[in-house]
């Protein structure tokens, strides 16, 4: 009989036990990805309620059966327009989009070159297809080029990267990656989950930089204040995914409230294109407030601001200390981040006031706080 105690004991010895905490509404929230503060917006709630009244709480079938509603298709058109891609397809989540995409478009004969700090879902998708995976050092295009020049495959080759890295808040060298993908005849896949809604007037970093990847991935569950994920690319690719992506074919369509809320979020973002820039400027101020405490926020250049503390148990102790001070900021530990780089990850959102940012940054001045 399979037992779990030995593994759980080992996890505990390494200081890696994860526990669920119920969110407390009175906390100053620095762990949320609701970057534009849209999840509780009255217009999103109203749109969701209207969609539920019209279609019910679930579409109760795969979109290839009876689960396809006009809200899905309208949102796909809007997401394609937002990202500057030809076509888009919704998935149950960003995770499912990455798994569905990579497991269907890559195969045993292909090679995937993946940034070492890419999100787990990009890694898992390639594993499922049994494609060869080579992980290049984080944002190190020389290392990637070494692989590209020396590793051939019988099939196709793919460069896969996050645009904005979720645990460091830094940005991939996308122009160089695009140049390498063209020079070495590779397909460039960019996951814009943390950048959609924030960068490039909401369209993401590729859009902002004039880069056209082979496929762009995004989520509705962060800046768009809703739930679900999407892949965007050529019309042919999207038709292929409808026929081959197992996480699309064999899974229920998004519940009506989700695309309705995301559509409303897009209306708001399109009518207030400066909101992403405002958020990035607040995050830059926050990093400036942290600097005097002696903690480094490098390499962050976005609304994701990690403060590295190194040891797993220290990260947990700091997180608990913030909690006692009314701040929710989670400890991020391996395997989410490399061993020895445990950190507290702050995400700045439009909900924060300058006073909130200054309060949280002040609490990092451990010389006055008594934290051990
Ligand atoms: C880069 C990246 N891709 C994909 C995902 C998964 O998105 P979702 O939460 O919609 O499943 C995340 C979520 O943390 C992410 O950071």
CSV table of C-alpha atoms and ligand atoms in Angstrom, one decimal:
chain,number,residue,atom,x,y,z
A,1,UNK,CA,0.0,0.0,0.0
A,2,UNK,CA,1.4,3.4,-0.9
A,3,UNK,CA,2.1,5.6,2.1
A,4,UNK,CA,3.0,9.3,2.2
A,5,UNK,CA,4.5,9.9,5.6
A,6,UNK,CA,8.2,9.4,4.6
A,7,UNK,CA,7.9,11.9,1.7
A,8,UNK,CA,6.0,14.4,3.8
A,9,UNK,CA,8.7,14.1,6.6
A,10,UNK,CA,11.4,14.8,4.0
A,11,UNK,CA,9.6,17.8,2.6
A,12,UNK,CA,9.3,19.1,6.2
A,13,UNK,CA,13.0,18.5,7.0
A,14,UNK,CA,13.9,20.6,3.9
A,15,UNK,CA,11.6,23.4,5.1
A,16,UNK,CA,9.4,23.0,2.0
A,17,UNK,CA,6.0,22.1,3.5
A,18,UNK,CA,3.2,23.9,1.7
A,19,UNK,CA,0.0,24.8,3.5
A,20,UNK,CA,-3.3,26.3,2.4
A,21,UNK,CA,-4.3,29.5,4.1
A,22,UNK,CA,-7.8,31.0,3.7
A,23,UNK,CA,-7.4,34.6,2.4
A,24,UNK,CA,-8.3,37.2,5.0
A,25,UNK,CA,-10.1,40.2,3.5
A,26,UNK,CA,-8.6,42.6,6.0
A,27,UNK,CA,-5.0,41.9,5.0
A,28,UNK,CA,-2.9,44.2,2.8
A,29,UNK,CA,-2.6,41.9,-0.2
A,30,UNK,CA,0.8,41.6,-1.9
A,31,UNK,CA,0.4,38.0,-3.2
A,32,UNK,CA,-2.4,38.6,-5.8
A,33,UNK,CA,-2.0,38.6,-9.6
A,34,UNK,CA,-5.0,40.9,-9.9
A,35,UNK,CA,-2.6,43.5,-11.2
A,36,UNK,CA,-5.1,46.0,-12.5
A,37,UNK,CA,-7.5,45.5,-9.6
A,38,UNK,CA,-10.3,44.3,-11.9
A,39,UNK,CA,-11.4,41.1,-10.2
A,40,UNK,CA,-13.8,43.0,-7.9
A,41,UNK,CA,-14.7,45.7,-10.4
A,42,UNK,CA,-18.4,46.4,-10.5
A,43,UNK,CA,-18.6,46.2,-14.3
A,44,UNK,CA,-16.9,42.8,-14.4
A,45,UNK,CA,-19.2,41.5,-11.7
A,46,UNK,CA,-22.2,42.8,-13.5
A,47,UNK,CA,-21.1,41.3,-16.8
A,48,UNK,CA,-20.6,37.9,-15.1
A,49,UNK,CA,-24.0,38.0,-13.4
A,50,UNK,CA,-25.7,38.8,-16.8
A,51,UNK,CA,-23.9,35.9,-18.4
A,52,UNK,CA,-24.9,33.5,-15.7
A,53,UNK,CA,-28.5,34.7,-16.1
A,54,UNK,CA,-28.4,34.1,-19.8
A,55,UNK,CA,-26.4,30.9,-20.0
A,56,UNK,CA,-26.3,29.5,-16.5
A,57,UNK,CA,-23.4,28.7,-14.3
A,58,UNK,CA,-21.7,26.2,-16.6
A,59,UNK,CA,-21.7,25.3,-20.3
A,60,UNK,CA,-21.6,21.7,-19.1
A,61,UNK,CA,-19.9,20.3,-22.2
A,62,UNK,CA,-16.7,20.5,-24.3
A,63,UNK,CA,-16.9,23.3,-26.8
A,64,UNK,CA,-16.8,20.7,-29.6
A,65,UNK,CA,-20.0,19.2,-28.1
A,66,UNK,CA,-22.7,21.7,-27.0
A,67,UNK,CA,-20.4,23.9,-24.8
A,68,UNK,CA,-19.6,26.6,-27.3
A,69,UNK,CA,-21.3,30.0,-26.7
A,70,UNK,CA,-20.9,33.3,-28.5
A,71,UNK,CA,-19.0,34.8,-25.5
A,72,UNK,CA,-16.2,32.4,-26.1
A,73,UNK,CA,-15.9,33.3,-29.8
A,74,UNK,CA,-16.2,37.0,-29.1
A,75,UNK,CA,-13.5,36.9,-26.5
A,76,UNK,CA,-11.2,34.9,-28.9
A,77,UNK,CA,-11.6,37.6,-31.5
A,78,UNK,CA,-10.8,40.4,-29.0
A,79,UNK,CA,-7.7,38.5,-27.6
A,80,UNK,CA,-6.4,38.1,-31.1
A,81,UNK,CA,-6.9,41.8,-31.8
A,82,UNK,CA,-5.3,42.7,-28.4
A,83,UNK,CA,-2.2,40.7,-29.0
A,84,UNK,CA,-1.9,41.5,-32.7
A,85,UNK,CA,-2.1,37.8,-33.7
A,86,UNK,CA,-4.4,36.3,-36.4
A,87,UNK,CA,-6.5,34.1,-34.2
A,88,UNK,CA,-6.9,32.8,-30.6
A,89,UNK,CA,-8.3,29.9,-28.7
A,90,UNK,CA,-9.5,29.7,-25.1
A,91,UNK,CA,-8.5,27.0,-22.7
A,92,UNK,CA,-9.6,26.1,-19.2
A,93,UNK,CA,-6.5,27.9,-17.8
A,94,UNK,CA,-3.1,29.2,-18.8
A,95,UNK,CA,-1.7,25.9,-17.5
A,96,UNK,CA,-4.0,23.9,-19.7
A,97,UNK,CA,-3.2,26.1,-22.7
A,98,UNK,CA,0.5,25.4,-22.3
A,99,UNK,CA,0.0,21.7,-21.8
A,100,UNK,CA,-2.4,21.5,-24.7
A,101,UNK,CA,-0.3,23.6,-27.1
A,102,UNK,CA,3.1,22.0,-26.5
A,103,UNK,CA,1.9,18.4,-26.2
A,104,UNK,CA,0.1,18.7,-29.6
A,105,UNK,CA,2.5,20.8,-31.7
A,106,UNK,CA,5.7,19.1,-30.6
A,107,UNK,CA,6.5,15.5,-31.1
A,108,UNK,CA,9.2,12.9,-30.3
A,109,UNK,CA,11.4,14.1,-33.2
A,110,UNK,CA,11.4,17.8,-32.1
A,111,UNK,CA,13.6,19.8,-29.9
A,112,UNK,CA,12.5,22.4,-27.4
A,113,UNK,CA,14.9,25.0,-26.1
A,114,UNK,CA,13.5,26.2,-22.9
A,115,UNK,CA,14.6,29.0,-20.5
A,116,UNK,CA,15.6,27.4,-17.3
A,117,UNK,CA,13.2,29.6,-15.3
A,118,UNK,CA,10.1,29.0,-17.5
A,119,UNK,CA,6.8,28.3,-15.9
A,120,UNK,CA,6.2,24.6,-14.9
A,121,UNK,CA,3.3,24.3,-17.5
A,122,UNK,CA,5.7,25.0,-20.4
A,123,UNK,CA,8.1,22.3,-19.1
A,124,UNK,CA,5.2,19.8,-18.5
A,125,UNK,CA,3.7,20.3,-22.0
A,126,UNK,CA,7.0,19.4,-23.7
A,127,UNK,CA,7.5,16.4,-21.4
A,128,UNK,CA,4.1,15.0,-22.4
A,129,UNK,CA,5.0,15.2,-26.1
A,130,UNK,CA,8.3,13.4,-25.4
A,131,UNK,CA,10.1,16.1,-27.4
A,132,UNK,CA,13.8,16.5,-26.5
A,133,UNK,CA,14.1,19.5,-24.0
A,134,UNK,CA,17.3,21.5,-23.6
A,135,UNK,CA,17.1,24.1,-20.8
A,136,UNK,CA,19.3,27.1,-21.5
A,137,UNK,CA,20.6,29.4,-18.6
A,138,UNK,CA,18.1,32.0,-17.7
A,139,UNK,CA,17.9,34.7,-20.4
A,140,UNK,CA,21.4,33.7,-21.6
A,141,UNK,CA,21.1,34.0,-25.4
A,142,UNK,CA,24.8,32.9,-25.8
A,143,UNK,CA,24.0,29.6,-24.1
A,144,UNK,CA,20.9,29.2,-26.2
A,145,UNK,CA,22.8,30.0,-29.4
A,146,UNK,CA,25.4,27.4,-28.4
A,147,UNK,CA,22.6,24.8,-28.3
A,148,UNK,CA,21.0,26.0,-31.5
A,149,UNK,CA,24.3,25.8,-33.4
A,150,UNK,CA,25.1,22.3,-32.0
A,151,UNK,CA,21.9,20.4,-31.5
A,152,UNK,CA,19.9,19.4,-34.5
A,153,UNK,CA,16.7,17.4,-34.6
A,154,UNK,CA,14.9,15.2,-37.1
A,155,UNK,CA,11.8,17.3,-36.6
A,156,UNK,CA,11.2,20.9,-35.8
A,157,UNK,CA,12.9,23.1,-33.2
A,158,UNK,CA,11.1,25.5,-30.8
A,159,UNK,CA,12.4,28.3,-28.5
A,160,UNK,CA,10.1,28.6,-25.5
A,161,UNK,CA,10.1,31.4,-23.0
A,162,UNK,CA,8.0,33.4,-20.6
A,163,UNK,CA,8.0,37.1,-21.6
A,164,UNK,CA,7.8,38.3,-18.0
A,165,UNK,CA,9.2,35.8,-15.5
A,166,UNK,CA,6.7,35.2,-12.7
A,167,UNK,CA,9.2,34.7,-9.8
A,168,UNK,CA,11.9,37.3,-10.7
A,169,UNK,CA,9.8,40.0,-12.4
A,170,UNK,CA,12.4,40.3,-15.2
A,171,UNK,CA,11.8,40.3,-18.9
A,172,UNK,CA,13.2,37.9,-21.6
A,173,UNK,CA,15.5,39.3,-24.3
A,174,UNK,CA,12.7,38.9,-26.8
A,175,UNK,CA,14.3,40.8,-29.7
A,176,UNK,CA,17.4,38.6,-29.5
A,177,UNK,CA,15.2,35.5,-29.2
A,178,UNK,CA,13.2,36.5,-32.3
A,179,UNK,CA,16.5,37.1,-34.2
A,180,UNK,CA,17.8,33.7,-33.2
A,181,UNK,CA,14.6,31.9,-34.0
A,182,UNK,CA,14.8,33.4,-37.6
A,183,UNK,CA,18.5,32.7,-38.0
A,184,UNK,CA,18.2,29.1,-36.8
A,185,UNK,CA,14.8,28.4,-38.4
A,186,UNK,CA,13.0,27.8,-35.1
A,187,UNK,CA,9.5,28.5,-33.9
A,188,UNK,CA,9.3,31.1,-31.0
A,189,UNK,CA,6.7,30.5,-28.3
A,190,UNK,CA,6.2,33.2,-25.8
A,191,UNK,CA,4.1,33.0,-22.6
A,192,UNK,CA,2.8,36.4,-21.8
A,193,UNK,CA,0.7,35.4,-18.8
A,194,UNK,CA,2.0,38.1,-16.5
A,195,UNK,CA,2.4,40.8,-19.2
A,196,UNK,CA,-1.0,40.7,-20.8
A,197,UNK,CA,-3.0,43.7,-19.6
A,198,UNK,CA,0.0,45.5,-18.2
A,199,UNK,CA,2.6,46.0,-21.0
A,200,UNK,CA,2.0,47.4,-24.5
A,201,UNK,CA,-1.3,49.0,-23.7
A,202,UNK,CA,-2.5,45.6,-22.5
A,203,UNK,CA,-1.3,43.7,-25.6
A,204,UNK,CA,1.8,42.3,-23.9
A,205,UNK,CA,5.6,42.7,-24.4
A,206,UNK,CA,5.8,41.2,-27.9
A,207,UNK,CA,3.2,43.7,-29.1
A,208,UNK,CA,5.1,46.5,-27.4
A,209,UNK,CA,8.3,45.4,-29.0
A,210,UNK,CA,6.9,44.7,-32.5
A,211,UNK,CA,7.7,40.9,-32.1
A,212,UNK,CA,5.5,38.3,-33.8
A,213,UNK,CA,6.0,34.9,-32.1
A,214,UNK,CA,4.8,31.7,-33.7
A,215,UNK,CA,2.5,31.3,-30.7
A,216,UNK,CA,1.6,33.6,-27.8
A,217,UNK,CA,0.1,32.2,-24.6
A,218,UNK,CA,-1.8,34.2,-22.1
A,219,UNK,CA,-4.1,33.9,-19.1
A,220,UNK,CA,-7.4,35.6,-18.2
A,221,UNK,CA,-6.6,34.9,-14.5
A,222,UNK,CA,-4.1,37.7,-13.7
A,223,UNK,CA,-4.5,41.3,-15.0
A,224,UNK,CA,-7.8,40.5,-16.8
A,225,UNK,CA,-9.4,39.6,-13.4
A,226,UNK,CA,-11.2,36.5,-14.6
A,227,UNK,CA,-10.4,32.9,-15.2
A,228,UNK,CA,-9.1,30.8,-18.1
A,229,UNK,CA,-6.2,30.8,-20.6
A,230,UNK,CA,-5.6,31.2,-24.3
A,231,UNK,CA,-3.2,30.5,-27.1
A,232,UNK,CA,-2.9,32.9,-30.1
A,233,UNK,CA,-1.2,32.4,-33.5
A,234,UNK,CA,-2.1,31.8,-37.1
A,235,UNK,CA,-5.5,30.7,-38.1
A,236,UNK,CA,-4.0,27.4,-39.2
A,237,UNK,CA,-2.4,26.8,-35.8
A,238,UNK,CA,-5.7,27.5,-34.0
A,239,UNK,CA,-7.6,25.1,-36.3
A,240,UNK,CA,-4.9,22.5,-35.6
A,241,UNK,CA,-5.3,23.0,-31.8
A,242,UNK,CA,-9.1,22.6,-32.1
A,243,UNK,CA,-8.4,19.2,-33.7
A,244,UNK,CA,-5.4,18.1,-31.7
A,245,UNK,CA,-5.0,19.8,-28.3
A,246,UNK,CA,-6.3,17.3,-25.8
A,247,UNK,CA,-6.8,19.8,-23.0
A,248,UNK,CA,-9.1,21.7,-25.3
A,249,UNK,CA,-11.0,18.8,-26.9
A,250,UNK,CA,-11.6,16.7,-23.7
A,251,UNK,CA,-12.4,19.4,-21.3
A,252,UNK,CA,-15.5,21.5,-20.6
A,253,UNK,CA,-15.6,25.0,-22.0
A,254,UNK,CA,-15.1,28.0,-19.8
A,255,UNK,CA,-18.1,28.9,-17.6
A,256,UNK,CA,-20.0,31.9,-19.0
A,257,UNK,CA,-19.1,34.2,-16.2
A,258,UNK,CA,-15.4,34.0,-17.1
A,259,UNK,CA,-15.4,35.2,-20.7
A,260,UNK,CA,-18.0,37.8,-19.9
A,261,UNK,CA,-15.8,39.3,-17.1
A,262,UNK,CA,-12.7,39.1,-19.4
A,263,UNK,CA,-14.5,40.9,-22.2
A,264,UNK,CA,-15.4,43.7,-19.8
A,265,UNK,CA,-11.8,43.8,-18.6
A,266,UNK,CA,-10.7,44.3,-22.2
A,267,UNK,CA,-13.2,47.2,-22.6
A,268,UNK,CA,-11.7,48.8,-19.5
A,269,UNK,CA,-8.1,48.3,-20.6
A,270,UNK,CA,-8.8,49.6,-24.1
A,271,UNK,CA,-10.5,52.7,-22.8
A,272,UNK,CA,-7.7,53.3,-20.2
A,273,UNK,CA,-4.5,52.2,-21.9
A,274,UNK,CA,-2.4,54.1,-19.4
A,275,UNK,CA,-3.4,51.8,-16.5
A,276,UNK,CA,-0.5,49.4,-17.2
A,277,UNK,CA,2.0,52.2,-17.3
A,278,UNK,CA,0.7,53.6,-14.0
A,279,UNK,CA,1.1,50.2,-12.4
A,280,UNK,CA,4.7,49.9,-13.7
A,281,UNK,CA,5.6,53.3,-12.4
A,282,UNK,CA,4.1,52.4,-8.9
A,283,UNK,CA,6.2,49.2,-8.9
A,284,UNK,CA,9.3,51.2,-9.8
A,285,UNK,CA,8.6,53.5,-6.8
A,286,UNK,CA,8.2,50.5,-4.6
A,287,UNK,CA,11.6,49.1,-5.6
A,288,UNK,CA,13.0,52.5,-4.8
A,289,UNK,CA,11.4,52.4,-1.3
A,290,UNK,CA,12.9,48.9,-0.7
A,291,UNK,CA,16.4,49.9,-1.8
A,292,UNK,CA,17.4,51.7,1.4
A,293,UNK,CA,16.6,48.6,3.5
A,294,UNK,CA,19.6,46.9,2.0
A,295,UNK,CA,17.5,44.2,0.3
A,296,UNK,CA,17.9,43.8,-3.5
A,297,UNK,CA,14.9,43.6,-5.7
A,298,UNK,CA,17.1,42.8,-8.8
A,299,UNK,CA,16.4,41.7,-11.5
A,300,UNK,CA,12.8,42.9,-11.3
A,301,UNK,CA,11.7,45.4,-13.9
A,302,UNK,CA,8.0,45.0,-13.5
A,303,UNK,CA,5.0,44.8,-11.1
A,304,UNK,CA,6.5,41.5,-9.7
A,305,UNK,CA,9.0,42.5,-7.0
A,306,UNK,CA,10.9,39.6,-5.3
A,307,UNK,CA,13.0,40.1,-2.3
A,308,UNK,CA,15.5,37.2,-2.0
A,309,UNK,CA,16.2,35.9,1.5
A,310,UNK,CA,18.0,32.6,0.4
A,311,UNK,CA,17.0,29.9,2.9
A,312,UNK,CA,13.6,28.3,2.9
A,313,UNK,CA,12.9,28.6,6.6
A,314,UNK,CA,14.0,32.3,6.5
A,315,UNK,CA,11.5,33.0,3.7
A,316,UNK,CA,8.7,31.3,5.7
A,317,UNK,CA,9.7,33.3,8.9
A,318,UNK,CA,9.7,36.5,6.9
A,319,UNK,CA,6.3,35.7,5.4
A,320,UNK,CA,4.9,35.0,8.8
A,321,UNK,CA,6.3,38.2,10.1
A,322,UNK,CA,4.6,40.2,7.3
A,323,UNK,CA,1.4,38.3,8.2
A,324,UNK,CA,1.6,39.4,11.8
A,325,UNK,CA,1.9,43.0,10.4
A,326,UNK,CA,-1.2,42.7,8.3
A,327,UNK,CA,0.6,42.1,5.0
A,328,UNK,CA,0.0,39.0,2.8
A,329,UNK,CA,3.3,38.3,1.0
A,330,UNK,CA,4.1,34.6,0.3
A,331,UNK,CA,7.3,32.8,0.7
A,332,UNK,CA,8.4,31.2,-2.7
A,333,UNK,CA,10.6,28.2,-2.3
A,334,UNK,CA,12.0,25.3,-4.4
A,335,UNK,CA,11.0,23.7,-6.7
A,336,UNK,CA,9.1,26.9,-7.8
A,337,UNK,CA,12.5,28.7,-7.6
A,338,UNK,CA,16.1,27.3,-7.6
A,339,UNK,CA,17.5,26.0,-4.3
A,340,UNK,CA,19.1,28.7,-2.2
A,341,UNK,CA,17.0,31.5,-3.7
A,342,UNK,CA,13.9,31.4,-1.6
A,343,UNK,CA,12.2,34.7,-1.6
A,344,UNK,CA,9.2,36.8,-0.6
A,345,UNK,CA,7.3,37.8,-3.8
A,346,UNK,CA,5.5,41.1,-3.7
A,347,UNK,CA,3.1,41.9,-6.5
A,348,UNK,CA,2.1,45.5,-6.8
A,349,UNK,CA,-1.4,46.1,-8.0
A,350,UNK,CA,-3.5,49.2,-8.7
A,351,UNK,CA,-5.3,48.5,-5.5
A,352,UNK,CA,-2.3,49.7,-3.5
A,353,UNK,CA,-1.9,53.3,-2.4
A,354,UNK,CA,1.5,54.9,-2.0
A,355,UNK,CA,1.0,54.6,1.7
A,356,UNK,CA,0.5,50.8,1.4
A,357,UNK,CA,3.7,50.5,-0.6
A,358,UNK,CA,5.7,52.6,1.8
A,359,UNK,CA,4.3,50.6,4.8
A,360,UNK,CA,5.3,47.2,3.2
A,361,UNK,CA,8.7,48.5,2.2
A,362,UNK,CA,9.2,49.9,5.7
A,363,UNK,CA,8.5,46.4,7.2
A,364,UNK,CA,11.5,45.2,5.2
A,365,UNK,CA,13.8,47.3,7.4
A,366,UNK,CA,14.4,44.3,9.7
A,367,UNK,CA,17.0,46.2,11.7
A,368,UNK,CA,14.0,47.8,13.5
A,369,UNK,CA,11.6,45.0,13.3
A,370,UNK,CA,13.0,42.4,15.6
A,371,UNK,CA,12.6,39.6,13.1
A,372,UNK,CA,15.2,36.9,13.5
B,1,LIG,C1,4.2,32.1,-17.0
B,1,LIG,C2,2.9,31.5,-16.6
B,1,LIG,N1,2.3,30.7,-17.5
B,1,LIG,C3,1.1,30.1,-17.2
B,1,LIG,C4,0.6,30.2,-15.9
B,1,LIG,C5,-0.7,29.4,-15.6
B,1,LIG,O1,-1.8,30.3,-15.7
B,1,LIG,P1,-3.2,29.9,-15.0
B,1,LIG,O2,-3.1,30.4,-13.6
B,1,LIG,O3,-4.2,30.6,-15.9
B,1,LIG,O4,-3.3,28.4,-15.1
B,1,LIG,C6,1.2,31.0,-15.0
B,1,LIG,C7,0.6,31.1,-13.6
B,1,LIG,O5,1.1,31.3,-12.6
B,1,LIG,C8,2.4,31.6,-15.3
B,1,LIG,O6,3.0,32.3,-14.4
